[in-house]
Short mmCIF file of C-alpha atoms in Angstrom, two decimals:
data_model
loop_
_atom_site.label_atom_id
_atom_site.label_comp_id
_atom_site.label_asym_id
_atom_site.label_seq_id
_atom_site.Cartn_x
_atom_site.Cartn_y
_atom_site.Cartn_z
CA MET D 240 7.91 -20.77 -21.53
CA HIS D 241 9.65 -19.09 -18.63
CA SER D 242 8.51 -15.54 -17.72
CA THR D 243 10.86 -12.70 -17.94
CA TYR D 244 11.03 -9.55 -15.90
CA LYS D 245 11.77 -5.98 -16.98
CA ILE D 246 13.63 -3.38 -15.01
CA PHE D 247 13.75 0.13 -16.35
CA ILE D 248 16.71 2.45 -15.97
CA LYS D 249 16.70 6.36 -16.21
CA GLY D 250 19.59 7.80 -17.70
CA MET D 251 20.78 5.23 -20.34
CA VAL D 252 21.64 7.22 -23.40
CA CYS D 253 24.23 5.51 -25.54
CA GLU D 254 26.13 2.21 -26.00
CA ARG D 255 28.74 2.99 -23.44
CA CYS D 256 25.79 2.93 -20.97
CA ILE D 257 24.79 -0.42 -21.99
CA HIS D 258 28.36 -1.53 -21.42
CA SER D 259 28.64 0.09 -17.97
CA ILE D 260 25.21 -1.63 -16.85
CA ARG D 261 26.07 -4.91 -18.30
CA GLN D 262 29.58 -4.74 -16.02
CA VAL D 263 27.48 -3.94 -12.88
CA LEU D 264 25.24 -6.79 -13.69
CA ARG D 265 28.14 -9.20 -14.26
CA GLU D 266 29.40 -8.06 -10.92
CA LEU D 267 26.14 -8.70 -9.07
CA ASN D 268 25.63 -11.89 -10.90
CA ILE D 269 22.47 -11.00 -11.99
CA PRO D 270 21.31 -13.09 -15.14
CA VAL D 271 20.06 -10.94 -18.17
CA THR D 272 18.37 -11.93 -21.53
CA ASN D 273 18.70 -8.52 -22.91
CA ILE D 274 19.90 -5.10 -22.30
CA SER D 275 18.62 -2.04 -24.31
CA LEU D 276 18.57 1.62 -23.76
CA GLY D 277 16.60 2.19 -20.55
CA GLU D 278 15.77 -1.39 -20.28
CA ILE D 279 17.29 -4.78 -18.83
CA THR D 280 15.29 -7.99 -19.22
CA THR D 281 16.24 -10.51 -16.50
CA VAL D 282 15.69 -14.06 -16.35
CA SER D 283 13.46 -13.75 -13.18
CA ALA D 284 12.34 -11.07 -10.90
CA LEU D 285 15.03 -9.61 -8.51
CA SER D 286 14.62 -9.67 -4.76
CA ALA D 287 14.87 -6.67 -2.57
CA PRO D 288 18.48 -7.04 -1.80
CA ASP D 289 19.37 -7.46 -5.28
CA ILE D 290 17.21 -4.30 -6.28
CA ALA D 291 19.04 -2.24 -3.52
CA ALA D 292 22.28 -3.66 -4.66
CA LEU D 293 21.74 -2.54 -8.27
CA SER D 294 20.44 0.78 -7.08
CA GLU D 295 23.56 1.45 -5.17
CA LYS D 296 26.13 0.47 -7.92
CA LEU D 297 24.08 2.45 -10.72
CA ALA D 298 23.92 5.58 -8.64
CA PRO D 299 27.75 6.74 -9.03
CA LEU D 300 27.28 5.98 -12.59
CA GLY D 301 24.30 8.49 -13.03
CA PHE D 302 21.64 5.96 -13.31
CA SER D 303 18.57 5.17 -11.60
CA LEU D 304 16.44 2.37 -11.32
CA LEU D 305 12.56 3.15 -12.34
CA GLU D 306 10.74 0.03 -10.72
CA ASP D 307 7.90 -1.34 -12.80
CA LYS D 308 4.41 -0.95 -11.43
CA LYS D 309 3.57 -4.61 -11.03
CA THR D 310 6.72 -5.30 -9.36
CA LYS D 311 6.21 -2.50 -6.81
CA LEU D 312 2.63 -3.77 -6.40
CA ALA D 313 3.77 -7.51 -5.49
CA ARG D 314 6.31 -6.01 -3.15
CA ASP D 315 3.62 -3.85 -1.40
CA ILE D 316 1.49 -7.06 -1.10
CA LYS D 317 4.34 -8.91 0.67
CA LYS D 318 4.57 -6.03 3.01
CA ILE D 319 0.86 -6.42 3.79
CA VAL D 320 1.41 -10.40 4.05
CA GLU D 321 4.31 -9.61 6.67
CA GLN D 322 2.08 -7.19 8.60
CA VAL D 323 -0.99 -9.29 8.79
CA TYR D 324 0.75 -12.53 9.48
CA SER D 325 3.58 -11.35 11.92
CA GLY D 326 2.06 -12.75 14.95
CA SER D 327 0.84 -9.38 16.55
CA TYR D 328 -1.90 -8.19 13.96
CA ASP D 329 -5.34 -7.73 15.54
CA PHE D 330 -7.69 -9.76 13.59
CA PRO D 331 -11.19 -8.12 13.43
CA ALA D 332 -14.16 -10.53 13.62
CA LYS D 333 -14.98 -12.16 10.14
CA PHE D 334 -11.39 -11.14 8.83
CA LYS D 335 -10.96 -11.78 4.97
CA PHE D 336 -7.40 -11.19 3.90
CA SER D 337 -8.80 -10.32 0.50
CA GLU D 338 -10.95 -7.53 1.64
CA THR D 339 -8.05 -6.09 3.71
CA LEU D 340 -5.60 -6.31 0.88
CA ALA D 341 -8.10 -4.61 -1.77
CA LYS D 342 -8.90 -1.93 0.63
CA LYS D 343 -5.29 -1.02 1.50
CA LEU D 344 -4.28 -0.97 -1.99
CA ASN D 345 -7.43 0.19 -3.36
CA LYS D 346 -7.59 -2.24 -6.13
CA GLU D 347 -9.68 -5.57 -6.84
CA PHE D 348 -8.19 -8.44 -5.04
CA THR D 349 -8.62 -10.56 -8.39
CA THR D 350 -6.16 -8.02 -10.19
CA LEU D 351 -3.85 -7.84 -7.27
CA SER D 352 -4.06 -11.43 -6.97
CA SER D 353 -3.10 -12.09 -10.78
CA ILE D 354 -0.25 -9.41 -10.69
CA PHE D 355 1.37 -11.03 -7.80
CA SER D 356 1.18 -14.33 -9.62
CA GLU D 357 2.62 -12.96 -12.91
CA VAL D 358 5.60 -11.12 -10.95
CA GLU D 359 6.49 -13.68 -8.24
CA GLY D 360 5.78 -17.00 -10.26
CA ILE D 361 3.61 -18.42 -7.37
CA THR D 362 -0.09 -17.71 -6.38
CA LEU D 363 -0.73 -15.33 -3.67
CA GLU D 364 -2.67 -18.06 -1.95
CA LYS D 365 0.31 -20.24 -1.92
CA TYR D 366 2.58 -17.64 -0.75
CA ILE D 367 0.53 -16.80 2.19
CA ILE D 368 0.64 -20.41 3.21
CA GLU D 369 4.24 -20.71 2.98
CA PHE D 370 4.73 -17.54 4.80
CA ARG D 371 2.45 -18.42 7.73
CA ILE D 372 4.14 -21.93 7.78
CA GLU D 373 7.44 -20.35 8.43
CA LYS D 374 6.02 -18.25 11.10
CA ILE D 375 4.58 -21.40 12.88
CA LYS D 376 7.88 -23.08 12.92
CA GLU D 377 9.77 -19.81 14.15
CA PHE D 378 6.90 -19.37 16.94
CA LEU D 379 7.44 -23.35 17.89
CA VAL D 380 11.33 -23.33 17.88
CA TYR D 381 11.83 -19.95 19.22
CA THR D 382 9.16 -19.23 21.72
CA ASP D 383 6.93 -21.08 24.30
CA ASP D 384 3.88 -20.15 23.04
CA SER D 385 0.98 -22.88 23.03
CA LEU D 386 -0.43 -23.75 19.72
CA THR D 387 -3.68 -22.10 20.73
CA ASN D 388 -1.99 -18.93 20.93
CA ILE D 389 -0.14 -19.26 17.59
CA ALA D 390 -3.23 -20.38 15.73
CA TYR D 391 -4.74 -17.37 17.16
CA ASN D 392 -1.99 -14.76 16.55
CA LEU D 393 -1.85 -16.03 12.96
CA GLY D 394 -5.18 -15.89 11.94
CA PHE D 395 -6.08 -19.59 11.76
CA SER D 396 -9.69 -20.69 12.64
CA SER D 397 -8.66 -23.22 15.18
CA ILE D 398 -5.63 -25.54 16.13
CA GLY D 399 -6.91 -28.12 13.88
CA HIS D 400 -6.78 -25.91 10.97
CA LEU D 401 -3.12 -24.84 11.65
CA SER D 402 -2.18 -28.64 12.29
CA ARG D 403 -3.84 -29.58 8.80
CA GLN D 404 -2.17 -26.94 7.14
CA PHE D 405 1.15 -27.26 8.58
CA LYS D 406 1.31 -31.08 8.05
CA ALA D 407 0.11 -30.88 4.28
CA ASN D 408 2.90 -28.24 3.59
CA THR D 409 5.86 -29.80 5.72
CA GLY D 410 4.66 -33.31 6.30
CA LEU D 411 5.25 -33.15 9.80
CA PRO D 412 3.11 -32.39 12.65
CA PRO D 413 3.72 -29.12 14.68
CA SER D 414 5.02 -31.33 17.73
CA HIS D 415 8.19 -32.10 15.87
CA PHE D 416 9.11 -28.35 15.90
CA GLN D 417 8.29 -28.22 19.48
CA LYS D 418 10.86 -31.18 20.17
CA ILE D 419 13.57 -29.09 18.46
CA ARG D 420 12.74 -26.31 20.95
CA GLN D 421 12.83 -28.86 23.93
CA ASN D 422 16.30 -30.35 22.37
CA LYS D 423 17.80 -26.93 21.98
CA GLN D 424 16.87 -26.25 25.79
CA SER D 425 18.31 -29.30 27.00
CA LEU D 426 21.35 -29.00 25.01
CA SER D 427 21.91 -25.31 26.39
CA GLY D 428 21.10 -26.64 30.02
CA LYS D 429 18.45 -23.64 30.38
CA GLY D 430 14.81 -23.56 31.10
CA LYS D 431 13.11 -20.83 29.02
CA PRO D 432 15.18 -18.62 27.00
CA ALA D 433 14.77 -14.94 27.79
CA ASN D 434 12.59 -13.40 24.84
#
């Protein structure tokens, strides 16, 4: 059974409101399973750009989105993942993401983790791994940072740890992406690009 996601809307008072909102959702290609007064049920969680576009279209019609608490929490968790694994976070000794997250959002980690999975349809651990893997690719292709630096900046315990996670998730060694960078440089006929 697929999860459904609810979006709450302030200002819906009649059938005409439902009709107006149905039109907006059609224009934005947002698939819904149900629309009732004050509530839309969508097939999947909306992305931040979808939420922004929906808000923008609803405002002139006199409606506003009331974001469900769980969705907001999941978005806050993503922001913290982004801050911590940006490549410029100052990792303290014995850093634990679970403790940092629980402290920042003032909730038990297990609660945050299960809400995240429910809203996003992916475990928080898997989301963090995927986020870090994308960051590694970005650093390997667009910077001349060493693997040692990348591992340190993204909070890996060692180059070996980074390499194992990277290969397990992409099927390729980090050197594959370093070659992409070298090919880009030789194609452009330049040495190191300005950062």
